[in-house]
PDB file of C-alpha atoms and ligand atoms in Angstrom:
ATOM      1  CA  MET A  37      -8.996  15.999  -8.649  1.00  0.00           C
ATOM      2  CA  ARG A  38      -5.296  16.040  -7.726  1.00  0.00           C
ATOM      3  CA  LEU A  39      -4.431  12.945  -5.732  1.00  0.00           C
ATOM      4  CA  VAL A  40      -1.405  11.122  -4.371  1.00  0.00           C
ATOM      5  CA  LEU A  41      -1.344   7.388  -3.660  1.00  0.00           C
ATOM      6  CA  LEU A  42       1.131   6.479  -0.925  1.00  0.00           C
ATOM      7  CA  GLY A  43       2.095   3.081   0.378  1.00  0.00           C
ATOM      8  CA  PRO A  44       4.991   0.649   0.577  1.00  0.00           C
ATOM      9  CA  PRO A  45       6.175  -1.360  -2.437  1.00  0.00           C
ATOM     10  CA  GLY A  46       3.489  -3.910  -3.290  1.00  0.00           C
ATOM     11  CA  ALA A  47       0.674  -2.162  -1.378  1.00  0.00           C
ATOM     12  CA  GLY A  48      -1.396  -1.968  -4.556  1.00  0.00           C
ATOM     13  CA  LYS A  49      -0.774   1.613  -5.692  1.00  0.00           C
ATOM     14  CA  GLY A  50      -0.493   0.713  -9.378  1.00  0.00           C
ATOM     15  CA  THR A  51      -3.419  -1.721  -9.247  1.00  0.00           C
ATOM     16  CA  GLN A  52      -5.708   0.849  -7.636  1.00  0.00           C
ATOM     17  CA  ALA A  53      -4.423   3.722  -9.767  1.00  0.00           C
ATOM     18  CA  GLN A  54      -5.395   1.941 -13.006  1.00  0.00           C
ATOM     19  CA  GLU A  55      -8.996   1.692 -11.811  1.00  0.00           C
ATOM     20  CA  ILE A  56      -9.281   5.078 -10.091  1.00  0.00           C
ATOM     21  CA  SER A  57      -7.825   7.037 -12.990  1.00  0.00           C
ATOM     22  CA  LYS A  58     -10.372   5.424 -15.317  1.00  0.00           C
ATOM     23  CA  ARG A  59     -13.234   6.270 -12.978  1.00  0.00           C
ATOM     24  CA  LEU A  60     -12.135   9.855 -12.345  1.00  0.00           C
ATOM     25  CA  GLY A  61     -10.972  10.466 -15.915  1.00  0.00           C
ATOM     26  CA  VAL A  62      -7.559  11.797 -14.861  1.00  0.00           C
ATOM     27  CA  PRO A  63      -4.129  10.524 -15.954  1.00  0.00           C
ATOM     28  CA  HIS A  64      -2.280   7.944 -13.869  1.00  0.00           C
ATOM     29  CA  ILE A  65       1.266   9.188 -13.375  1.00  0.00           C
ATOM     30  CA  SER A  66       3.683   6.583 -12.049  1.00  0.00           C
ATOM     31  CA  THR A  67       7.316   7.641 -11.731  1.00  0.00           C
ATOM     32  CA  GLY A  68       8.318   3.958 -11.559  1.00  0.00           C
ATOM     33  CA  ASP A  69       6.581   3.306 -14.911  1.00  0.00           C
ATOM     34  CA  MET A  70       8.205   6.418 -16.417  1.00  0.00           C
ATOM     35  CA  PHE A  71      11.658   5.232 -15.353  1.00  0.00           C
ATOM     36  CA  ARG A  72      11.042   1.701 -16.658  1.00  0.00           C
ATOM     37  CA  GLU A  73       9.855   3.054 -20.017  1.00  0.00           C
ATOM     38  CA  ALA A  74      12.934   5.287 -20.272  1.00  0.00           C
ATOM     39  CA  ILE A  75      15.213   2.339 -19.481  1.00  0.00           C
ATOM     40  CA  LYS A  76      13.471   0.236 -22.142  1.00  0.00           C
ATOM     41  CA  ALA A  77      13.772   3.034 -24.687  1.00  0.00           C
ATOM     42  CA  GLY A  78      17.458   3.570 -23.832  1.00  0.00           C
ATOM     43  CA  THR A  79      17.142   7.333 -23.252  1.00  0.00           C
ATOM     44  CA  GLU A  80      19.472   9.505 -21.187  1.00  0.00           C
ATOM     45  CA  LEU A  81      16.936   9.451 -18.327  1.00  0.00           C
ATOM     46  CA  GLY A  82      16.870   5.658 -18.502  1.00  0.00           C
ATOM     47  CA  ARG A  83      20.649   5.536 -18.332  1.00  0.00           C
ATOM     48  CA  GLN A  84      20.614   7.772 -15.228  1.00  0.00           C
ATOM     49  CA  ALA A  85      17.894   5.759 -13.485  1.00  0.00           C
ATOM     50  CA  GLU A  86      18.802   2.168 -14.300  1.00  0.00           C
ATOM     51  CA  GLN A  87      21.317   1.394 -11.559  1.00  0.00           C
ATOM     52  CA  TYR A  88      18.992   2.797  -8.876  1.00  0.00           C
ATOM     53  CA  LEU A  89      15.994   0.704  -9.943  1.00  0.00           C
ATOM     54  CA  ARG A  90      18.119  -2.401 -10.213  1.00  0.00           C
ATOM     55  CA  GLY A  91      19.385  -1.948  -6.659  1.00  0.00           C
ATOM     56  CA  GLY A  92      16.026  -0.909  -5.162  1.00  0.00           C
ATOM     57  CA  LEU A  93      17.340   2.573  -4.354  1.00  0.00           C
ATOM     58  CA  LEU A  94      15.646   5.893  -5.064  1.00  0.00           C
ATOM     59  CA  VAL A  95      16.613   7.881  -8.141  1.00  0.00           C
ATOM     60  CA  PRO A  96      18.071  11.258  -6.962  1.00  0.00           C
ATOM     61  CA  ASP A  97      15.436  13.887  -6.134  1.00  0.00           C
ATOM     62  CA  ALA A  98      16.726  16.404  -8.699  1.00  0.00           C
ATOM     63  CA  VAL A  99      16.152  13.960 -11.567  1.00  0.00           C
ATOM     64  CA  THR A 100      12.749  12.815 -10.306  1.00  0.00           C
ATOM     65  CA  VAL A 101      11.312  16.237  -9.452  1.00  0.00           C
ATOM     66  CA  GLY A 102      12.223  17.669 -12.863  1.00  0.00           C
ATOM     67  CA  LEU A 103      10.616  14.728 -14.612  1.00  0.00           C
ATOM     68  CA  VAL A 104       7.367  15.058 -12.652  1.00  0.00           C
ATOM     69  CA  GLN A 105       7.095  18.825 -13.061  1.00  0.00           C
ATOM     70  CA  GLU A 106       7.472  18.460 -16.798  1.00  0.00           C
ATOM     71  CA  ARG A 107       4.777  15.754 -16.870  1.00  0.00           C
ATOM     72  CA  LEU A 108       2.326  17.702 -14.674  1.00  0.00           C
ATOM     73  CA  GLY A 109       2.662  20.737 -16.927  1.00  0.00           C
ATOM     74  CA  LYS A 110       1.161  18.831 -19.881  1.00  0.00           C
ATOM     75  CA  ALA A 111      -2.348  19.603 -21.098  1.00  0.00           C
ATOM     76  CA  ASP A 112      -3.928  16.310 -19.987  1.00  0.00           C
ATOM     77  CA  CYS A 113      -3.154  17.224 -16.352  1.00  0.00           C
ATOM     78  CA  SER A 114      -5.219  20.405 -16.386  1.00  0.00           C
ATOM     79  CA  ASN A 115      -8.221  18.683 -14.741  1.00  0.00           C
ATOM     80  CA  GLY A 116      -6.156  16.755 -12.242  1.00  0.00           C
ATOM     81  CA  TYR A 117      -4.060  13.633 -11.970  1.00  0.00           C
ATOM     82  CA  LEU A 118      -3.298  10.645  -9.828  1.00  0.00           C
ATOM     83  CA  LEU A 119       0.309  10.400  -8.655  1.00  0.00           C
ATOM     84  CA  ASP A 120       1.600   6.881  -7.915  1.00  0.00           C
ATOM     85  CA  GLY A 121       5.066   6.569  -6.394  1.00  0.00           C
ATOM     86  CA  PHE A 122       5.701  10.304  -6.154  1.00  0.00           C
ATOM     87  CA  PRO A 123       6.487  12.008  -3.835  1.00  0.00           C
ATOM     88  CA  ARG A 124       8.697   9.476  -2.098  1.00  0.00           C
ATOM     89  CA  THR A 125      10.944  11.644   0.069  1.00  0.00           C
ATOM     90  CA  VAL A 126      10.133  14.656   2.240  1.00  0.00           C
ATOM     91  CA  ALA A 127      12.258  16.792  -0.118  1.00  0.00           C
ATOM     92  CA  GLN A 128      10.102  15.669  -3.098  1.00  0.00           C
ATOM     93  CA  ALA A 129       6.928  16.455  -1.139  1.00  0.00           C
ATOM     94  CA  GLU A 130       8.191  19.936  -0.270  1.00  0.00           C
ATOM     95  CA  GLU A 131       9.070  20.577  -3.927  1.00  0.00           C
ATOM     96  CA  LEU A 132       5.601  19.438  -4.991  1.00  0.00           C
ATOM     97  CA  THR A 133       3.918  21.649  -2.385  1.00  0.00           C
ATOM     98  CA  SER A 134       5.801  24.758  -3.462  1.00  0.00           C
ATOM     99  CA  TRP A 135       5.318  24.003  -7.170  1.00  0.00           C
ATOM    100  CA  LEU A 136       1.551  23.664  -6.595  1.00  0.00           C
ATOM    101  CA  GLU A 137       1.479  26.839  -4.503  1.00  0.00           C
ATOM    102  CA  SER A 138       3.241  28.758  -7.260  1.00  0.00           C
ATOM    103  CA  ARG A 139       0.337  27.781  -9.520  1.00  0.00           C
ATOM    104  CA  GLN A 140      -2.298  28.516  -6.839  1.00  0.00           C
ATOM    105  CA  GLU A 141      -3.192  24.849  -6.753  1.00  0.00           C
ATOM    106  CA  GLY A 142      -3.203  22.149  -4.096  1.00  0.00           C
ATOM    107  CA  LEU A 143      -3.757  18.455  -3.588  1.00  0.00           C
ATOM    108  CA  ASP A 144      -7.262  17.197  -2.804  1.00  0.00           C
ATOM    109  CA  ALA A 145      -6.098  14.144  -0.869  1.00  0.00           C
ATOM    110  CA  VAL A 146      -3.197  11.821  -0.133  1.00  0.00           C
ATOM    111  CA  ILE A 147      -4.324   8.226   0.238  1.00  0.00           C
ATOM    112  CA  ASN A 148      -2.122   5.793   2.127  1.00  0.00           C
ATOM    113  CA  ILE A 149      -2.703   2.118   1.324  1.00  0.00           C
ATOM    114  CA  GLU A 150      -1.734   0.089   4.395  1.00  0.00           C
ATOM    115  CA  VAL A 151      -0.476  -3.489   4.075  1.00  0.00           C
ATOM    116  CA  PRO A 152       1.750  -5.342   6.588  1.00  0.00           C
ATOM    117  CA  ALA A 153       5.344  -6.154   5.551  1.00  0.00           C
ATOM    118  CA  GLU A 154       4.978  -9.964   5.468  1.00  0.00           C
ATOM    119  CA  GLU A 155       2.156  -9.684   2.910  1.00  0.00           C
ATOM    120  CA  LEU A 156       4.176  -7.286   0.727  1.00  0.00           C
ATOM    121  CA  LEU A 157       6.830  -9.903  -0.002  1.00  0.00           C
ATOM    122  CA  VAL A 158       4.195 -12.412  -1.170  1.00  0.00           C
ATOM    123  CA  ARG A 159       2.563  -9.786  -3.367  1.00  0.00           C
ATOM    124  CA  LEU A 160       5.783  -8.637  -5.000  1.00  0.00           C
ATOM    125  CA  THR A 161       7.394 -11.996  -5.663  1.00  0.00           C
ATOM    126  CA  GLY A 162       4.087 -13.255  -7.164  1.00  0.00           C
ATOM    127  CA  ARG A 163       3.483 -10.202  -9.344  1.00  0.00           C
ATOM    128  CA  ARG A 164       3.464 -10.500 -13.146  1.00  0.00           C
ATOM    129  CA  VAL A 165       3.294  -7.476 -15.436  1.00  0.00           C
ATOM    130  CA  CYS A 166       2.273  -7.294 -19.093  1.00  0.00           C
ATOM    131  CA  SER A 167       5.294  -6.337 -21.182  1.00  0.00           C
ATOM    132  CA  GLN A 168       3.056  -4.524 -23.689  1.00  0.00           C
ATOM    133  CA  CYS A 169       0.359  -2.612 -21.790  1.00  0.00           C
ATOM    134  CA  GLY A 170       1.664  -2.724 -18.208  1.00  0.00           C
ATOM    135  CA  ALA A 171      -1.417  -4.445 -16.724  1.00  0.00           C
ATOM    136  CA  THR A 172      -0.572  -6.024 -13.364  1.00  0.00           C
ATOM    137  CA  TYR A 173      -1.457  -9.549 -12.228  1.00  0.00           C
ATOM    138  CA  HIS A 174      -0.626 -11.865  -9.363  1.00  0.00           C
ATOM    139  CA  ILE A 175      -0.053 -15.605  -9.660  1.00  0.00           C
ATOM    140  CA  ARG A 176      -2.469 -16.239  -6.761  1.00  0.00           C
ATOM    141  CA  TYR A 177      -4.515 -13.127  -6.042  1.00  0.00           C
ATOM    142  CA  ASN A 178      -5.205 -11.683  -9.476  1.00  0.00           C
ATOM    143  CA  ARG A 179      -4.655 -14.387 -12.034  1.00  0.00           C
ATOM    144  CA  PRO A 180      -4.866 -13.835 -15.766  1.00  0.00           C
ATOM    145  CA  SER A 181      -7.258 -16.264 -17.481  1.00  0.00           C
ATOM    146  CA  GLY A 182      -4.401 -17.871 -19.472  1.00  0.00           C
ATOM    147  CA  ASP A 183      -0.650 -17.297 -19.594  1.00  0.00           C
ATOM    148  CA  LYS A 184      -0.949 -14.061 -21.600  1.00  0.00           C
ATOM    149  CA  CYS A 185      -2.373 -10.623 -20.740  1.00  0.00           C
ATOM    150  CA  ASP A 186      -6.205 -10.568 -20.649  1.00  0.00           C
ATOM    151  CA  GLN A 187      -6.306  -7.042 -22.052  1.00  0.00           C
ATOM    152  CA  CYS A 188      -3.881  -7.217 -24.976  1.00  0.00           C
ATOM    153  CA  ASN A 189      -2.542 -10.792 -25.187  1.00  0.00           C
ATOM    154  CA  GLY A 190       0.960  -9.460 -24.373  1.00  0.00           C
ATOM    155  CA  GLU A 191       3.610 -11.527 -22.655  1.00  0.00           C
ATOM    156  CA  LEU A 192       3.606 -11.528 -18.840  1.00  0.00           C
ATOM    157  CA  LYS A 193       6.921 -10.950 -17.096  1.00  0.00           C
ATOM    158  CA  GLN A 194       8.370 -10.604 -13.637  1.00  0.00           C
ATOM    159  CA  ARG A 195       9.833  -7.199 -12.780  1.00  0.00           C
ATOM    160  CA  SER A 196      13.613  -7.378 -12.318  1.00  0.00           C
ATOM    161  CA  ASP A 197      13.350  -5.669  -8.892  1.00  0.00           C
ATOM    162  CA  ASP A 198      10.803  -8.214  -7.601  1.00  0.00           C
ATOM    163  CA  THR A 199      13.431 -10.681  -6.389  1.00  0.00           C
ATOM    164  CA  GLU A 200      13.565 -11.320  -2.654  1.00  0.00           C
ATOM    165  CA  ALA A 201      16.917  -9.521  -2.208  1.00  0.00           C
ATOM    166  CA  VAL A 202      15.869  -6.325  -4.011  1.00  0.00           C
ATOM    167  CA  VAL A 203      12.424  -6.351  -2.376  1.00  0.00           C
ATOM    168  CA  SER A 204      13.976  -6.296   1.096  1.00  0.00           C
ATOM    169  CA  LYS A 205      16.142  -3.336   0.058  1.00  0.00           C
ATOM    170  CA  ARG A 206      13.060  -1.524  -1.322  1.00  0.00           C
ATOM    171  CA  LEU A 207      11.200  -2.105   1.943  1.00  0.00           C
ATOM    172  CA  GLU A 208      14.118  -0.723   3.938  1.00  0.00           C
ATOM    173  CA  VAL A 209      14.309   2.340   1.664  1.00  0.00           C
ATOM    174  CA  TYR A 210      10.554   2.811   2.115  1.00  0.00           C
ATOM    175  CA  ARG A 211      10.833   2.741   5.918  1.00  0.00           C
ATOM    176  CA  LYS A 212      13.721   5.195   6.012  1.00  0.00           C
ATOM    177  CA  GLN A 213      12.908   7.628   3.201  1.00  0.00           C
ATOM    178  CA  THR A 214       9.194   7.398   2.361  1.00  0.00           C
ATOM    179  CA  ALA A 215       7.387   6.546   5.620  1.00  0.00           C
ATOM    180  CA  PRO A 216       8.198  10.038   7.041  1.00  0.00           C
ATOM    181  CA  LEU A 217       5.804  11.427   4.408  1.00  0.00           C
ATOM    182  CA  LEU A 218       2.886  10.081   6.430  1.00  0.00           C
ATOM    183  CA  ALA A 219       3.608  12.588   9.212  1.00  0.00           C
ATOM    184  CA  TYR A 220       4.177  15.342   6.623  1.00  0.00           C
ATOM    185  CA  TYR A 221       0.741  14.888   5.041  1.00  0.00           C
ATOM    186  CA  ARG A 222      -0.999  14.142   8.341  1.00  0.00           C
ATOM    187  CA  LYS A 223       0.218  17.486   9.665  1.00  0.00           C
ATOM    188  CA  ASN A 224      -1.290  19.414   6.768  1.00  0.00           C
ATOM    189  CA  GLY A 225      -4.573  17.489   7.010  1.00  0.00           C
ATOM    190  CA  LEU A 226      -4.458  15.765   3.624  1.00  0.00           C
ATOM    191  CA  LEU A 227      -3.752  12.178   4.709  1.00  0.00           C
ATOM    192  CA  LYS A 228      -6.468   9.517   4.404  1.00  0.00           C
ATOM    193  CA  GLU A 229      -5.773   5.889   5.241  1.00  0.00           C
ATOM    194  CA  VAL A 230      -7.227   2.766   3.711  1.00  0.00           C
ATOM    195  CA  ASP A 231      -6.855  -0.903   4.689  1.00  0.00           C
ATOM    196  CA  GLY A 232      -5.112  -2.467   1.673  1.00  0.00           C
ATOM    197  CA  THR A 233      -5.386  -6.087   2.831  1.00  0.00           C
ATOM    198  CA  ARG A 234      -8.920  -6.557   1.476  1.00  0.00           C
ATOM    199  CA  ASP A 235      -9.858  -7.680  -2.040  1.00  0.00           C
ATOM    200  CA  ILE A 236      -8.797  -5.359  -4.859  1.00  0.00           C
ATOM    201  CA  THR A 237     -12.394  -4.278  -5.610  1.00  0.00           C
ATOM    202  CA  GLU A 238     -13.117  -3.616  -1.930  1.00  0.00           C
ATOM    203  CA  VAL A 239     -10.037  -1.408  -1.637  1.00  0.00           C
ATOM    204  CA  THR A 240     -11.193   0.553  -4.712  1.00  0.00           C
ATOM    205  CA  ARG A 241     -14.620   1.031  -3.176  1.00  0.00           C
ATOM    206  CA  ALA A 242     -13.105   2.192   0.136  1.00  0.00           C
ATOM    207  CA  ILE A 243     -10.922   4.736  -1.683  1.00  0.00           C
ATOM    208  CA  GLY A 244     -14.014   5.944  -3.559  1.00  0.00           C
ATOM    209  CA  GLN A 245     -15.778   6.463  -0.240  1.00  0.00           C
ATOM    210  CA  LEU A 246     -12.881   8.520   1.098  1.00  0.00           C
ATOM    211  CA  LEU A 247     -13.203  10.712  -2.008  1.00  0.00           C
ATOM    212  CA  GLY A 248     -16.971  11.051  -1.654  1.00  0.00           C
ATOM    213  CA  GLN A 249     -17.680   8.798  -4.674  1.00  0.00           C
ATOM    214  CA  ASP A 250     -20.169   5.946  -4.793  1.00  0.00           C
ATOM    215  CA  TRP A 251     -18.260   3.270  -6.738  1.00  0.00           C
ATOM    216  CA  GLN A 252     -20.102  -0.045  -6.973  1.00  0.00           C
TER     217      GLN A 252
HETATM  218  P1  AP5 B 574       7.647   1.807  -8.340  1.00  0.00           P
HETATM  219  O1  AP5 B 574       7.396   1.234  -9.665  1.00  0.00           O
HETATM  220  O2  AP5 B 574       6.851   2.936  -7.868  1.00  0.00           O
HETATM  221  O3  AP5 B 574       7.616   0.613  -7.312  1.00  0.00           O
HETATM  222  P2  AP5 B 574       7.098   0.544  -5.780  1.00  0.00           P
HETATM  223  O4  AP5 B 574       6.787   1.759  -5.052  1.00  0.00           O
HETATM  224  O5  AP5 B 574       8.147  -0.307  -5.156  1.00  0.00           O
HETATM  225  O6  AP5 B 574       5.734  -0.041  -5.854  1.00  0.00           O
HETATM  226  P3  AP5 B 574       5.268  -1.246  -6.701  1.00  0.00           P
HETATM  227  O7  AP5 B 574       4.996  -0.813  -8.084  1.00  0.00           O
HETATM  228  O8  AP5 B 574       6.246  -2.370  -6.512  1.00  0.00           O
HETATM  229  O9  AP5 B 574       3.965  -1.661  -5.921  1.00  0.00           O
HETATM  230  P4  AP5 B 574       2.457  -1.146  -6.057  1.00  0.00           P
HETATM  231  O10 AP5 B 574       2.084  -0.493  -4.764  1.00  0.00           O
HETATM  232  O11 AP5 B 574       2.260  -0.376  -7.301  1.00  0.00           O
HETATM  233  O12 AP5 B 574       1.725  -2.528  -6.113  1.00  0.00           O
HETATM  234  P5  AP5 B 574       0.903  -3.255  -7.315  1.00  0.00           P
HETATM  235  O13 AP5 B 574      -0.389  -2.562  -7.543  1.00  0.00           O
HETATM  236  O14 AP5 B 574       1.765  -3.530  -8.483  1.00  0.00           O
HETATM  237  O15 AP5 B 574       9.184   2.241  -8.260  1.00  0.00           O
HETATM  238  C1  AP5 B 574      10.206   1.422  -8.749  1.00  0.00           C
HETATM  239  C2  AP5 B 574      11.555   2.098  -8.603  1.00  0.00           C
HETATM  240  O16 AP5 B 574      11.571   3.310  -9.365  1.00  0.00           O
HETATM  241  C3  AP5 B 574      11.953   2.520  -7.195  1.00  0.00           C
HETATM  242  O17 AP5 B 574      12.542   1.460  -6.474  1.00  0.00           O
HETATM  243  C4  AP5 B 574      12.936   3.651  -7.500  1.00  0.00           C
HETATM  244  O18 AP5 B 574      14.182   3.125  -7.892  1.00  0.00           O
HETATM  245  C5  AP5 B 574      12.305   4.327  -8.694  1.00  0.00           C
HETATM  246  N1  AP5 B 574      11.367   5.412  -8.328  1.00  0.00           N
HETATM  247  C6  AP5 B 574      10.026   5.449  -8.560  1.00  0.00           C
HETATM  248  N2  AP5 B 574       9.488   6.570  -8.092  1.00  0.00           N
HETATM  249  C7  AP5 B 574      10.507   7.283  -7.538  1.00  0.00           C
HETATM  250  C8  AP5 B 574      10.575   8.535  -6.874  1.00  0.00           C
HETATM  251  N3  AP5 B 574       9.480   9.298  -6.662  1.00  0.00           N
HETATM  252  N4  AP5 B 574      11.786   8.954  -6.429  1.00  0.00           N
HETATM  253  C9  AP5 B 574      12.895   8.220  -6.635  1.00  0.00           C
HETATM  254  N5  AP5 B 574      12.894   7.021  -7.248  1.00  0.00           N
HETATM  255  C10 AP5 B 574      11.715   6.549  -7.696  1.00  0.00           C
HETATM  256  O19 AP5 B 574       0.556  -4.660  -6.564  1.00  0.00           O
HETATM  257  C11 AP5 B 574       1.571  -5.589  -6.208  1.00  0.00           C
HETATM  258  C12 AP5 B 574       1.046  -7.027  -6.420  1.00  0.00           C
HETATM  259  O20 AP5 B 574      -0.014  -7.269  -5.483  1.00  0.00           O
HETATM  260  C13 AP5 B 574       0.443  -7.281  -7.811  1.00  0.00           C
HETATM  261  O21 AP5 B 574       0.768  -8.576  -8.214  1.00  0.00           O
HETATM  262  C14 AP5 B 574      -1.076  -7.134  -7.607  1.00  0.00           C
HETATM  263  O22 AP5 B 574      -1.823  -7.928  -8.513  1.00  0.00           O
HETATM  264  C15 AP5 B 574      -1.240  -7.612  -6.164  1.00  0.00           C
HETATM  265  N6  AP5 B 574      -2.317  -6.907  -5.439  1.00  0.00           N
HETATM  266  C16 AP5 B 574      -2.625  -5.580  -5.504  1.00  0.00           C
HETATM  267  N7  AP5 B 574      -3.652  -5.292  -4.668  1.00  0.00           N
HETATM  268  C17 AP5 B 574      -3.995  -6.468  -4.053  1.00  0.00           C
HETATM  269  C18 AP5 B 574      -5.000  -6.815  -3.080  1.00  0.00           C
HETATM  270  N8  AP5 B 574      -5.841  -5.893  -2.561  1.00  0.00           N
HETATM  271  N9  AP5 B 574      -5.056  -8.115  -2.680  1.00  0.00           N
HETATM  272  C19 AP5 B 574      -4.185  -9.047  -3.208  1.00  0.00           C
HETATM  273  N10 AP5 B 574      -3.241  -8.775  -4.137  1.00  0.00           N
HETATM  274  C20 AP5 B 574      -3.140  -7.489  -4.544  1.00  0.00           C
HETATM  275 MG1   MG B 575       3.496   0.209  -8.936  1.00  0.00          MG
HETATM  276 ZN1   ZN B 576      -1.358  -6.240 -21.747  1.00  0.00          ZN
END
């Protein structure tokens, strides 16, 4: 299955993607994670992306589209994938559509996770991420059992763009540049919407239902 997860910063795209990709057996492709890894590794891509992530702005489309096309061309994507955080502008969505068409492929669904803005701030400022495996927690909603990662015992950190000032910039960028994608995918009949305010496991189950899967 080829899927896109849409939603504002903090809606739960990464949290749901971890679970869904396991259940469907397809890779979870997060452009945000790819940029953060490149920054950590000090590559040329990381150097290009760093200032944008720090300021809560989008990395230019030309950089992002090239990165995604290269990733989607890899062998592990031949049975599908789950895109998280891409596309994020109408131009990126158009590039993805024409790239898929050139391969006689298409998306199966675009799932929009809906969460109101006031809740997003609480989610993002309370988020903690494992510095080793990337597992995501929340100091109130999804607590680790101790102060280390439950999966790998790695150290838990706050993302540098999860400060209140950068979060408000990210939300503004979402409204201006990413929200128009909802109309784009509604028009071509791919958009499915899910209420993201429920418990994490309930949201997963609801997404499963939209995809015709019975996930208990
Ligand atoms: P990216 O990493 O994609 O960040 P984002 O879109 O801002 O989304 P987040 O990762 O912050 O939120 P999420 O929806 O994944 O939420 P999560 O599951 O963690 O992008 C970062 C940056 O990279 C961008 O600003 C940009 O600079 C660049 N970039 C990336 N893609 C790009 C592109 N295509 N083009 C250009 N630039 C790009 O959950 C959040 C918190 O809530 C967690 O603590 C979690 O535990 C908790 N939570 C999750 N679900 C629930 C629930 N149901 N109930 C209660 N708590 C919950
Ligand atoms: Mg994420
Ligand atoms: Zn970990």
